[in-house]
Short mmCIF file of C-alpha atoms and ligand atoms in Angstrom, two decimals:
data_model
loop_
_atom_site.label_atom_id
_atom_site.label_comp_id
_atom_site.label_asym_id
_atom_site.label_seq_id
_atom_site.Cartn_x
_atom_site.Cartn_y
_atom_site.Cartn_z
CA MET I 5 -1.55 32.53 165.54
CA THR I 6 -5.22 33.24 166.15
CA THR I 7 -6.65 36.00 164.00
CA VAL I 8 -8.52 38.62 166.00
CA THR I 9 -10.62 41.23 164.22
CA ARG I 10 -12.97 43.79 165.63
CA PHE I 11 -15.83 45.97 164.55
CA ALA I 12 -15.77 49.20 166.51
CA PRO I 13 -18.83 51.36 165.90
CA SER I 14 -19.53 54.51 167.85
CA PRO I 15 -23.13 54.26 169.07
CA THR I 16 -23.97 57.78 167.96
CA GLY I 17 -26.30 56.67 165.20
CA LEU I 18 -27.66 53.68 163.33
CA LEU I 19 -25.37 51.50 161.25
CA HIS I 20 -25.56 52.19 157.57
CA ILE I 21 -24.68 49.98 154.69
CA GLY I 22 -21.01 51.06 154.68
CA ASN I 23 -20.50 50.19 158.39
CA ILE I 24 -22.21 46.87 157.88
CA ARG I 25 -19.88 46.06 155.04
CA THR I 26 -16.89 46.70 157.29
CA ALA I 27 -18.44 44.56 160.04
CA LEU I 28 -19.07 41.74 157.58
CA HIS I 29 -15.54 41.81 156.20
CA ASN I 30 -14.08 41.65 159.71
CA TRP I 31 -16.42 38.77 160.51
CA LEU I 32 -15.44 36.94 157.31
CA ILE I 33 -11.72 37.27 158.08
CA ALA I 34 -12.23 35.74 161.53
CA ARG I 35 -14.54 33.07 160.15
CA LYS I 36 -12.04 32.13 157.48
CA ALA I 37 -9.39 31.64 160.17
CA GLN I 38 -11.81 29.49 162.16
CA LEU I 39 -12.48 27.35 159.12
CA ASP I 40 -8.85 26.90 158.13
CA GLY I 41 -8.04 25.78 161.68
CA THR I 42 -5.69 28.63 162.63
CA GLY I 43 -8.36 30.12 164.88
CA GLY I 44 -10.27 33.35 164.61
CA LYS I 45 -12.23 35.74 166.78
CA PHE I 46 -14.49 38.62 165.80
CA LEU I 47 -15.04 41.20 168.52
CA LEU I 48 -17.67 43.88 168.81
CA ARG I 49 -16.24 46.94 170.48
CA ILE I 50 -18.63 49.71 171.32
CA ASP I 51 -16.67 52.96 171.02
CA ASP I 52 -18.69 54.95 173.51
CA THR I 53 -16.12 57.26 175.06
CA ASP I 54 -18.25 60.20 173.93
CA ALA I 55 -20.86 60.03 176.67
CA ALA I 56 -22.83 63.00 175.36
CA ARG I 57 -23.38 61.53 171.89
CA SER I 58 -23.54 57.81 172.65
CA ARG I 59 -26.97 56.28 173.15
CA GLU I 60 -28.08 52.95 174.54
CA ASP I 61 -30.78 52.48 171.92
CA TYR I 62 -28.09 52.73 169.23
CA VAL I 63 -26.03 50.07 171.02
CA GLU I 64 -29.07 47.81 170.97
CA ALA I 65 -29.77 48.56 167.32
CA ILE I 66 -26.16 47.70 166.43
CA ARG I 67 -26.45 44.36 168.22
CA ALA I 68 -29.78 43.65 166.56
CA ASP I 69 -28.46 44.46 163.08
CA LEU I 70 -25.46 42.17 163.52
CA ALA I 71 -27.71 39.42 164.87
CA TRP I 72 -30.11 39.77 161.94
CA LEU I 73 -27.19 39.27 159.59
CA GLY I 74 -25.90 36.33 161.61
CA LEU I 75 -22.63 38.11 162.39
CA HIS I 76 -22.39 36.95 165.97
CA PRO I 77 -19.42 38.43 167.83
CA ASP I 78 -17.14 36.18 169.86
CA GLY I 79 -17.01 38.88 172.50
CA GLU I 80 -18.30 42.36 173.19
CA GLU I 81 -16.47 45.18 174.94
CA ARG I 82 -17.44 48.74 175.75
CA GLN I 83 -14.95 51.53 175.98
CA SER I 84 -16.94 53.28 178.69
CA ALA I 85 -16.16 50.33 180.98
CA ARG I 86 -12.43 50.55 180.35
CA PHE I 87 -11.44 54.01 181.55
CA GLU I 88 -9.15 52.65 184.27
CA LEU I 89 -7.03 50.90 181.66
CA TYR I 90 -6.83 54.09 179.56
CA GLU I 91 -5.78 56.02 182.65
CA ARG I 92 -2.97 53.56 183.40
CA GLU I 93 -1.66 53.53 179.84
CA PHE I 94 -1.93 57.29 179.63
CA ALA I 95 0.18 57.56 182.80
CA ARG I 96 2.90 55.54 181.06
CA LEU I 97 2.88 57.93 178.12
CA VAL I 98 3.08 60.89 180.52
CA ALA I 99 6.05 59.27 182.28
CA ASP I 100 7.72 58.62 178.91
CA GLY I 101 7.17 62.20 177.76
CA ARG I 102 5.01 61.05 174.81
CA VAL I 103 2.08 63.32 175.69
CA TYR I 104 2.05 66.99 176.57
CA ARG I 105 -0.30 69.66 177.82
CA CYS I 106 -1.75 72.46 175.69
CA TYR I 107 -4.20 75.30 176.30
CA GLU I 108 -5.05 76.80 172.92
CA THR I 109 -8.70 77.47 172.24
CA ALA I 110 -10.28 76.40 168.97
CA GLN I 111 -10.14 80.02 167.77
CA GLU I 112 -6.44 80.29 168.58
CA LEU I 113 -5.70 77.08 166.71
CA ASP I 114 -7.70 78.29 163.77
CA LEU I 115 -5.72 81.51 163.69
CA LYS I 116 -2.42 79.60 163.86
CA ARG I 117 -3.52 77.48 160.91
CA LYS I 118 -4.44 80.54 158.87
CA VAL I 119 -1.16 82.23 159.63
CA ALA I 120 0.79 79.11 158.59
CA LEU I 121 -1.20 78.78 155.37
CA GLY I 122 -0.70 82.49 154.69
CA ARG I 123 3.04 81.94 154.88
CA GLY I 124 2.78 79.00 152.52
CA LEU I 125 3.51 76.52 155.32
CA PRO I 126 1.58 73.34 156.09
CA PRO I 127 -1.01 74.02 158.82
CA ILE I 128 0.67 71.86 161.42
CA TYR I 129 0.41 72.45 165.18
CA ASP I 130 3.49 74.39 166.27
CA ARG I 131 4.04 72.44 169.50
CA ALA I 132 3.80 75.62 171.57
CA GLY I 133 2.54 73.48 174.46
CA MET I 134 5.83 71.63 174.62
CA ALA I 135 7.67 74.86 175.40
CA LEU I 136 5.62 75.53 178.55
CA THR I 137 7.39 75.22 181.89
CA GLU I 138 6.02 73.77 185.12
CA ALA I 139 5.60 77.36 186.34
CA ASP I 140 3.46 78.11 183.24
CA HIS I 141 1.27 75.09 183.99
CA ALA I 142 0.97 76.12 187.64
CA ALA I 143 -0.13 79.59 186.59
CA ARG I 144 -2.77 78.11 184.26
CA ALA I 145 -3.98 75.84 187.02
CA ALA I 146 -4.20 78.77 189.42
CA ALA I 147 -6.40 80.49 186.83
CA SER I 148 -8.60 77.32 186.72
CA GLU I 149 -7.47 76.54 183.21
CA ALA I 150 -7.25 72.81 182.57
CA PRO I 151 -5.01 71.51 179.78
CA HIS I 152 -5.92 69.23 176.91
CA TRP I 153 -3.33 66.66 175.89
CA ARG I 154 -1.55 65.93 172.65
CA PHE I 155 0.39 62.86 171.61
CA LYS I 156 3.93 63.74 170.59
CA LEU I 157 4.70 62.21 167.23
CA ASP I 158 8.22 60.96 166.71
CA HIS I 159 9.43 63.09 163.80
CA ASP I 160 12.52 60.98 163.32
CA SER I 161 10.92 57.67 162.55
CA ALA I 162 9.19 57.07 159.26
CA ILE I 163 5.61 55.84 159.48
CA GLU I 164 5.18 52.85 157.23
CA TRP I 165 2.89 49.90 156.89
CA ASN I 166 1.93 47.48 154.21
CA ASP I 167 -1.78 48.02 153.86
CA GLY I 168 -3.78 44.90 153.06
CA ILE I 169 -5.69 46.78 150.38
CA ARG I 170 -3.76 49.96 149.58
CA GLY I 171 -0.29 48.45 149.53
CA ALA I 172 2.82 50.20 150.87
CA GLN I 173 1.97 53.32 152.86
CA HIS I 174 4.40 55.98 153.90
CA PHE I 175 3.80 59.09 156.02
CA ALA I 176 6.22 61.71 157.31
CA ALA I 177 5.40 62.38 160.96
CA SER I 178 6.94 65.85 160.67
CA GLN I 179 4.21 66.77 158.23
CA MET I 180 1.45 65.91 160.70
CA SER I 181 0.04 67.68 163.73
CA ASP I 182 0.45 66.03 167.12
CA PRO I 183 -3.09 64.79 167.68
CA VAL I 184 -5.19 65.86 170.65
CA ILE I 185 -5.98 62.68 172.55
CA ARG I 186 -7.70 64.02 175.65
CA ARG I 187 -9.92 67.00 176.23
CA ALA I 188 -9.60 69.54 179.03
CA ASP I 189 -12.52 67.90 180.85
CA GLY I 190 -10.55 64.62 180.95
CA SER I 191 -12.65 62.86 178.28
CA TRP I 192 -10.97 60.78 175.59
CA LEU I 193 -10.91 61.30 171.87
CA TYR I 194 -11.14 58.20 169.70
CA MET I 195 -7.47 57.86 168.83
CA LEU I 196 -5.67 56.54 171.93
CA PRO I 197 -8.33 54.31 173.55
CA SER I 198 -8.68 52.49 170.25
CA VAL I 199 -4.98 51.64 170.24
CA ILE I 200 -4.96 50.65 173.91
CA ASP I 201 -7.91 48.34 173.25
CA ASP I 202 -6.45 46.84 170.09
CA ILE I 203 -3.35 45.94 172.10
CA ASP I 204 -5.25 44.69 175.14
CA MET I 205 -7.67 42.61 173.07
CA GLY I 206 -4.92 41.10 170.97
CA VAL I 207 -6.35 42.44 167.72
CA THR I 208 -4.20 41.16 164.87
CA GLN I 209 -6.00 42.71 161.91
CA VAL I 210 -7.60 46.16 161.76
CA LEU I 211 -9.84 46.53 158.74
CA ARG I 212 -11.78 49.78 158.39
CA GLY I 213 -12.75 52.47 155.97
CA GLU I 214 -10.17 54.55 154.12
CA ASP I 215 -11.38 57.62 156.02
CA HIS I 216 -9.16 56.24 158.81
CA VAL I 217 -5.88 56.13 156.86
CA THR I 218 -4.39 59.24 158.49
CA ASN I 219 -5.58 58.05 161.90
CA THR I 220 -3.65 54.86 161.26
CA ALA I 221 -0.50 56.85 160.54
CA VAL I 222 -0.77 58.37 164.01
CA GLN I 223 -1.85 55.16 165.67
CA VAL I 224 1.11 53.22 164.28
CA GLN I 225 3.30 55.44 166.46
CA MET I 226 0.97 55.01 169.43
CA PHE I 227 1.35 51.22 169.24
CA THR I 228 5.10 51.64 169.27
CA ALA I 229 5.01 54.19 172.08
CA LEU I 230 3.02 51.70 174.17
CA GLY I 231 5.58 48.98 173.45
CA ALA I 232 3.40 46.97 171.08
CA THR I 233 3.78 45.82 167.50
CA PRO I 234 1.05 47.37 165.34
CA PRO I 235 -1.52 44.94 163.93
CA ALA I 236 -1.93 44.40 160.20
CA PHE I 237 -3.91 47.28 158.73
CA ALA I 238 -6.20 47.43 155.74
CA HIS I 239 -8.41 50.29 154.61
CA GLU I 240 -11.23 49.71 152.23
CA ALA I 241 -12.47 52.13 149.63
CA LEU I 242 -15.75 53.71 150.55
CA LEU I 243 -19.08 52.79 149.05
CA VAL I 244 -20.67 54.98 146.44
CA GLY I 245 -24.12 54.78 144.89
CA ALA I 246 -24.83 53.19 141.54
CA GLU I 247 -24.44 56.60 139.92
CA GLY I 248 -20.86 56.69 141.18
CA LYS I 249 -21.35 59.43 143.73
CA LEU I 250 -21.47 59.44 147.48
CA SER I 251 -25.15 59.98 148.02
CA LYS I 252 -26.86 61.13 151.16
CA ARG I 253 -29.25 58.23 150.85
CA LEU I 254 -26.44 55.68 150.79
CA GLY I 255 -24.81 57.27 153.83
CA SER I 256 -28.00 56.77 155.78
CA LEU I 257 -29.36 53.59 154.24
CA GLY I 258 -29.87 51.43 157.30
CA MET I 259 -30.69 47.84 158.05
CA ALA I 260 -34.25 48.56 159.17
CA GLU I 261 -35.06 50.07 155.81
CA LEU I 262 -33.56 47.15 153.91
CA ARG I 263 -35.30 44.65 156.15
CA GLU I 264 -38.64 46.37 155.64
CA SER I 265 -38.19 46.43 151.90
CA GLY I 266 -37.92 42.65 152.03
CA ILE I 267 -34.17 42.22 151.63
CA GLU I 268 -32.97 38.95 153.15
CA PRO I 269 -29.73 38.92 155.17
CA GLU I 270 -28.29 36.30 152.81
CA ALA I 271 -28.67 38.70 149.88
CA LEU I 272 -27.01 41.58 151.65
CA ILE I 273 -24.14 39.36 152.75
CA ALA I 274 -23.62 37.87 149.29
CA LEU I 275 -23.46 41.33 147.78
CA LEU I 276 -21.37 43.10 150.41
CA ALA I 277 -18.85 40.25 150.65
CA ARG I 278 -17.89 40.78 147.02
CA LEU I 279 -18.60 44.45 146.42
CA GLY I 280 -15.31 46.20 145.69
CA THR I 281 -13.70 43.11 144.19
CA SER I 282 -13.87 42.03 140.57
CA ASP I 283 -15.22 38.65 141.66
CA PRO I 284 -18.77 37.85 140.59
CA VAL I 285 -21.58 38.19 143.09
CA GLU I 286 -23.11 34.74 143.35
CA PRO I 287 -26.47 34.01 144.93
CA ALA I 288 -25.87 30.41 145.89
CA LEU I 289 -22.79 30.65 148.08
CA SER I 290 -23.01 29.89 151.78
CA VAL I 291 -21.42 32.31 154.24
CA ASP I 292 -18.70 29.78 154.89
CA ASP I 293 -17.95 29.61 151.17
CA LEU I 294 -17.81 33.41 151.17
CA ALA I 295 -15.46 33.30 154.17
CA THR I 296 -13.16 30.73 152.63
CA SER I 297 -12.84 32.70 149.41
CA PHE I 298 -12.56 36.07 151.16
CA ASP I 299 -9.26 37.75 150.38
CA LEU I 300 -8.36 41.39 150.99
CA ALA I 301 -5.99 41.24 148.04
CA ARG I 302 -9.07 40.94 145.79
CA PHE I 303 -10.23 44.43 146.78
CA GLY I 304 -9.36 47.42 144.69
CA ARG I 305 -8.73 50.99 145.70
CA ALA I 306 -11.54 52.40 143.59
CA PRO I 307 -14.80 53.19 145.37
CA ALA I 308 -17.18 50.23 145.43
CA ARG I 309 -20.54 50.78 143.79
CA PHE I 310 -23.60 49.79 145.74
CA ASP I 311 -26.58 49.27 143.49
CA GLU I 312 -29.97 48.71 145.09
CA THR I 313 -31.41 47.14 141.94
CA GLU I 314 -28.59 44.62 141.97
CA LEU I 315 -29.41 43.87 145.59
CA ALA I 316 -33.09 43.39 144.77
CA ARG I 317 -32.21 41.02 141.92
CA LEU I 318 -29.88 39.06 144.12
CA ASN I 319 -32.55 38.93 146.80
CA GLY I 320 -34.92 37.23 144.37
CA ALA I 321 -32.27 34.80 143.20
CA ILE I 322 -31.48 33.88 146.79
CA LEU I 323 -35.14 33.48 147.79
CA HIS I 324 -35.51 30.96 144.98
CA HIS I 325 -33.00 28.76 146.78
CA LEU I 326 -33.99 29.22 150.41
CA PRO I 327 -35.04 25.98 152.08
CA PHE I 328 -38.40 25.71 153.83
CA GLU I 329 -36.81 25.38 157.29
CA ARG I 330 -35.08 28.73 156.88
CA VAL I 331 -38.30 30.62 156.11
CA ALA I 332 -40.97 28.53 157.85
CA GLY I 333 -41.27 30.93 160.77
CA GLN I 334 -41.89 33.88 158.43
CA LEU I 335 -44.44 32.25 156.15
CA PRO I 336 -48.21 32.64 156.44
CA GLU I 337 -49.87 30.37 159.00
CA GLY I 338 -50.39 26.86 157.64
CA MET I 339 -48.27 27.23 154.54
CA THR I 340 -46.68 23.90 153.68
CA GLN I 341 -43.29 22.87 152.32
CA ALA I 342 -44.88 21.89 149.00
CA ALA I 343 -46.53 25.30 148.74
CA TRP I 344 -43.19 27.00 149.46
CA ALA I 345 -41.52 24.92 146.74
CA ALA I 346 -44.27 25.93 144.29
CA ILE I 347 -44.20 29.67 144.88
CA ARG I 348 -40.53 30.21 145.74
CA PRO I 349 -39.45 30.73 142.11
CA ASN I 350 -41.89 33.65 141.76
CA LEU I 351 -40.86 35.71 144.74
CA ALA I 352 -38.99 38.97 144.76
CA THR I 353 -39.54 39.31 148.51
CA LEU I 354 -40.69 36.88 151.16
CA ALA I 355 -43.69 39.07 151.95
CA GLU I 356 -45.15 38.17 148.55
CA ALA I 357 -45.57 34.60 149.80
CA ALA I 358 -48.79 35.65 151.54
CA ALA I 359 -50.52 36.57 148.28
CA TRP I 360 -49.59 33.27 146.63
CA TRP I 361 -50.67 31.31 149.67
CA GLN I 362 -54.03 33.07 149.36
CA VAL I 363 -54.13 31.94 145.71
CA ILE I 364 -53.59 28.35 146.84
CA HIS I 365 -56.04 28.11 149.73
CA GLY I 366 -58.53 30.68 148.41
CA PRO I 367 -60.94 32.20 148.11
CA VAL I 368 -59.90 33.73 144.80
CA GLU I 369 -61.80 36.28 142.75
CA ALA I 370 -61.70 35.46 139.03
CA PRO I 371 -62.63 38.10 136.43
CA PRO I 372 -65.98 37.55 134.67
CA SER I 373 -65.84 35.22 131.64
CA ASP I 374 -67.37 35.88 128.21
CA PRO I 375 -69.84 33.21 126.99
CA GLU I 376 -67.27 31.36 124.90
CA THR I 377 -64.81 31.19 127.77
CA ALA I 378 -67.59 30.17 130.13
CA ALA I 379 -68.44 27.25 127.85
CA TYR I 380 -64.79 26.26 127.74
CA LEU I 381 -64.55 26.42 131.54
CA ALA I 382 -67.68 24.27 131.84
CA GLN I 383 -65.81 21.60 129.88
CA ALA I 384 -62.88 22.10 132.25
CA VAL I 385 -65.13 21.40 135.23
CA THR I 386 -66.09 18.01 133.82
CA ALA I 387 -62.50 17.22 132.91
CA ALA I 388 -61.17 18.27 136.32
CA ALA I 389 -63.71 16.10 138.15
CA ALA I 390 -62.64 13.10 136.08
CA LEU I 391 -58.88 13.46 136.64
CA ASP I 392 -56.56 11.18 138.54
CA TRP I 393 -55.43 13.82 141.05
CA SER I 394 -52.57 11.74 142.33
CA ALA I 395 -50.48 12.17 139.19
CA GLU I 396 -49.72 15.47 137.45
CA PRO I 397 -53.29 16.80 137.26
CA TRP I 398 -52.36 19.93 135.31
CA GLN I 399 -50.74 17.93 132.51
CA GLN I 400 -53.77 15.65 132.37
CA LEU I 401 -56.26 18.51 132.46
CA THR I 402 -54.64 20.50 129.69
CA ALA I 403 -54.07 17.41 127.52
CA MET I 404 -57.74 16.44 127.83
CA LEU I 405 -58.95 19.97 127.05
CA LYS I 406 -56.58 20.36 124.15
CA ALA I 407 -57.85 17.15 122.60
CA ALA I 408 -61.50 18.05 123.26
CA THR I 409 -61.45 21.70 122.13
CA GLY I 410 -58.49 22.08 119.79
CA ARG I 411 -57.37 25.08 121.89
CA LYS I 412 -53.68 25.56 122.41
CA GLY I 413 -51.19 28.00 123.95
CA LYS I 414 -52.66 31.01 125.65
CA ASP I 415 -56.24 30.14 124.69
CA LEU I 416 -55.83 26.82 126.39
CA PHE I 417 -54.00 27.93 129.53
CA LEU I 418 -54.99 31.50 130.37
CA PRO I 419 -58.72 31.02 131.07
CA LEU I 420 -57.81 28.12 133.34
CA ARG I 421 -55.18 30.11 135.21
CA LEU I 422 -57.56 33.05 135.62
CA ALA I 423 -60.37 30.86 136.88
CA LEU I 424 -58.14 28.87 139.21
CA THR I 425 -55.97 31.65 140.63
CA GLY I 426 -57.73 34.92 139.84
CA VAL I 427 -54.60 36.34 138.21
CA ALA I 428 -52.99 36.11 134.79
CA HIS I 429 -49.49 35.27 135.94
CA GLY I 430 -47.82 33.41 138.75
CA PRO I 431 -46.11 30.20 139.74
CA GLU I 432 -46.24 27.17 137.46
CA MET I 433 -49.80 25.84 137.27
CA ALA I 434 -48.36 22.32 137.35
CA ALA I 435 -47.09 23.09 140.86
CA LEU I 436 -50.13 25.06 141.99
CA LEU I 437 -52.96 22.80 140.86
CA PRO I 438 -52.15 19.81 143.12
CA LEU I 439 -51.98 22.24 146.04
CA ILE I 440 -55.34 23.78 145.16
CA GLY I 441 -56.75 20.26 145.00
CA CYS I 442 -59.70 18.66 143.24
CA GLU I 443 -62.55 20.05 145.26
CA ALA I 444 -61.45 23.70 145.22
CA ALA I 445 -60.37 23.49 141.57
CA VAL I 446 -63.73 22.15 140.46
CA ALA I 447 -65.50 24.80 142.51
CA ARG I 448 -63.37 27.66 141.12
CA LEU I 449 -63.74 26.50 137.52
CA GLY I 450 -67.47 26.08 138.07
CA LYS I 451 -67.84 29.55 139.52
CA ALA I 452 -65.95 31.11 136.60
CA ALA I 453 -68.07 29.10 134.11
CA ALA I 454 -71.32 30.27 135.64
N1 LIG A 20 -15.32 54.15 166.36
C1 LIG A 20 -14.52 54.33 165.19
C2 LIG A 20 -15.44 54.62 164.03
O1 LIG A 20 -16.60 54.28 164.12
C3 LIG A 20 -13.73 53.06 164.98
C4 LIG A 20 -12.72 53.10 163.92
C5 LIG A 20 -11.85 51.86 164.00
O2 LIG A 20 -12.24 50.85 163.44
O3 LIG A 20 -10.83 51.93 164.65
O4 LIG A 20 -15.05 55.21 163.06
#
């Protein structure tokens, strides 16, 4: 059977790191099924039933974030285009007596809750709406009072599912309020359309945050009420910051910010694919390797710690492996494959490539030399001009100067590096010098010797 997963963001804001993690995991599950030949689909479902809060620019940002990460959906749906279907399915629930009309205001409901709590009872909706007669409804209608609708939970059937992460789950419907599914103005709350869509789209696996566990308890009954078998459910523990707390910053840390700070999609994917498992985060794995090894059973129930320093470290490690073709479009104009190979091991972010490319093609500004260093560099000019530049010029240059001056270690290398690159640290000189080339090297050494 084909595995169908979905990512269902509400376009009422930008995606943050936690949403992206959920999207990635759903993508990985579908990808794994594609790779093992059973077939998989990853759907993007825009949950935009809330017309007042949904925004088109957020929809576009969601698409752009997924595209940046390479999480291409196999289909996209929008709830706002599916109201006819919701209406039809709702009519079935009305006919089956699984939804009922209510009129309480928010204040009245609040009061009912307080009274229940005061009596030591659970604050569950008392189903007063179910006791209303057709005459009562007619009277409300005559007074221009429109009802909102609740889904009637079946108190007699136990709600159970085997959660892919949390294990066996059990809820007593009698301990839960019948959820409001439709407002008095006819608009939909999240709960029912989501189930209707999951059925209609053939979703086989719902993976989302553990903040949805109680929604799932209700939705399990909605699937049954609509004559469908519920999909497999899994709820992942939420992300917390490195300090172990839910931080405001983490809740709002978005893709744009990560992108601007130089985080590569590969790094984010490598980290988020494993965060929450005890498996090591490895920089070298391809997404398909991550998909093949992805297993919900590896995830624990404890909150997963997201550490930005770990991400930065991973980003560096991944950059050191990225092939030229992958980054060519983002490198400074004219930068060659050999230059990329030379500087790649020194990068923490791709943006730093520009500074090293400047070091290679110049001009560079070396610090002034003291007389002794200047004399040494003058010898280096002669040596550099006499080298065979086709074979390991740095090794030749340093060997010649070592023999001629008796210098070694830092005294041998550092003045050369400073004169040739303008800075005291950087990529291997053995890799840089051939790229700088004879003419520029001689000129730079000469300038620093002057
Ligand atoms: N729109 C819901 C949310 O963003 C979707 C939850 C779900 O995956 O069903 O929380």
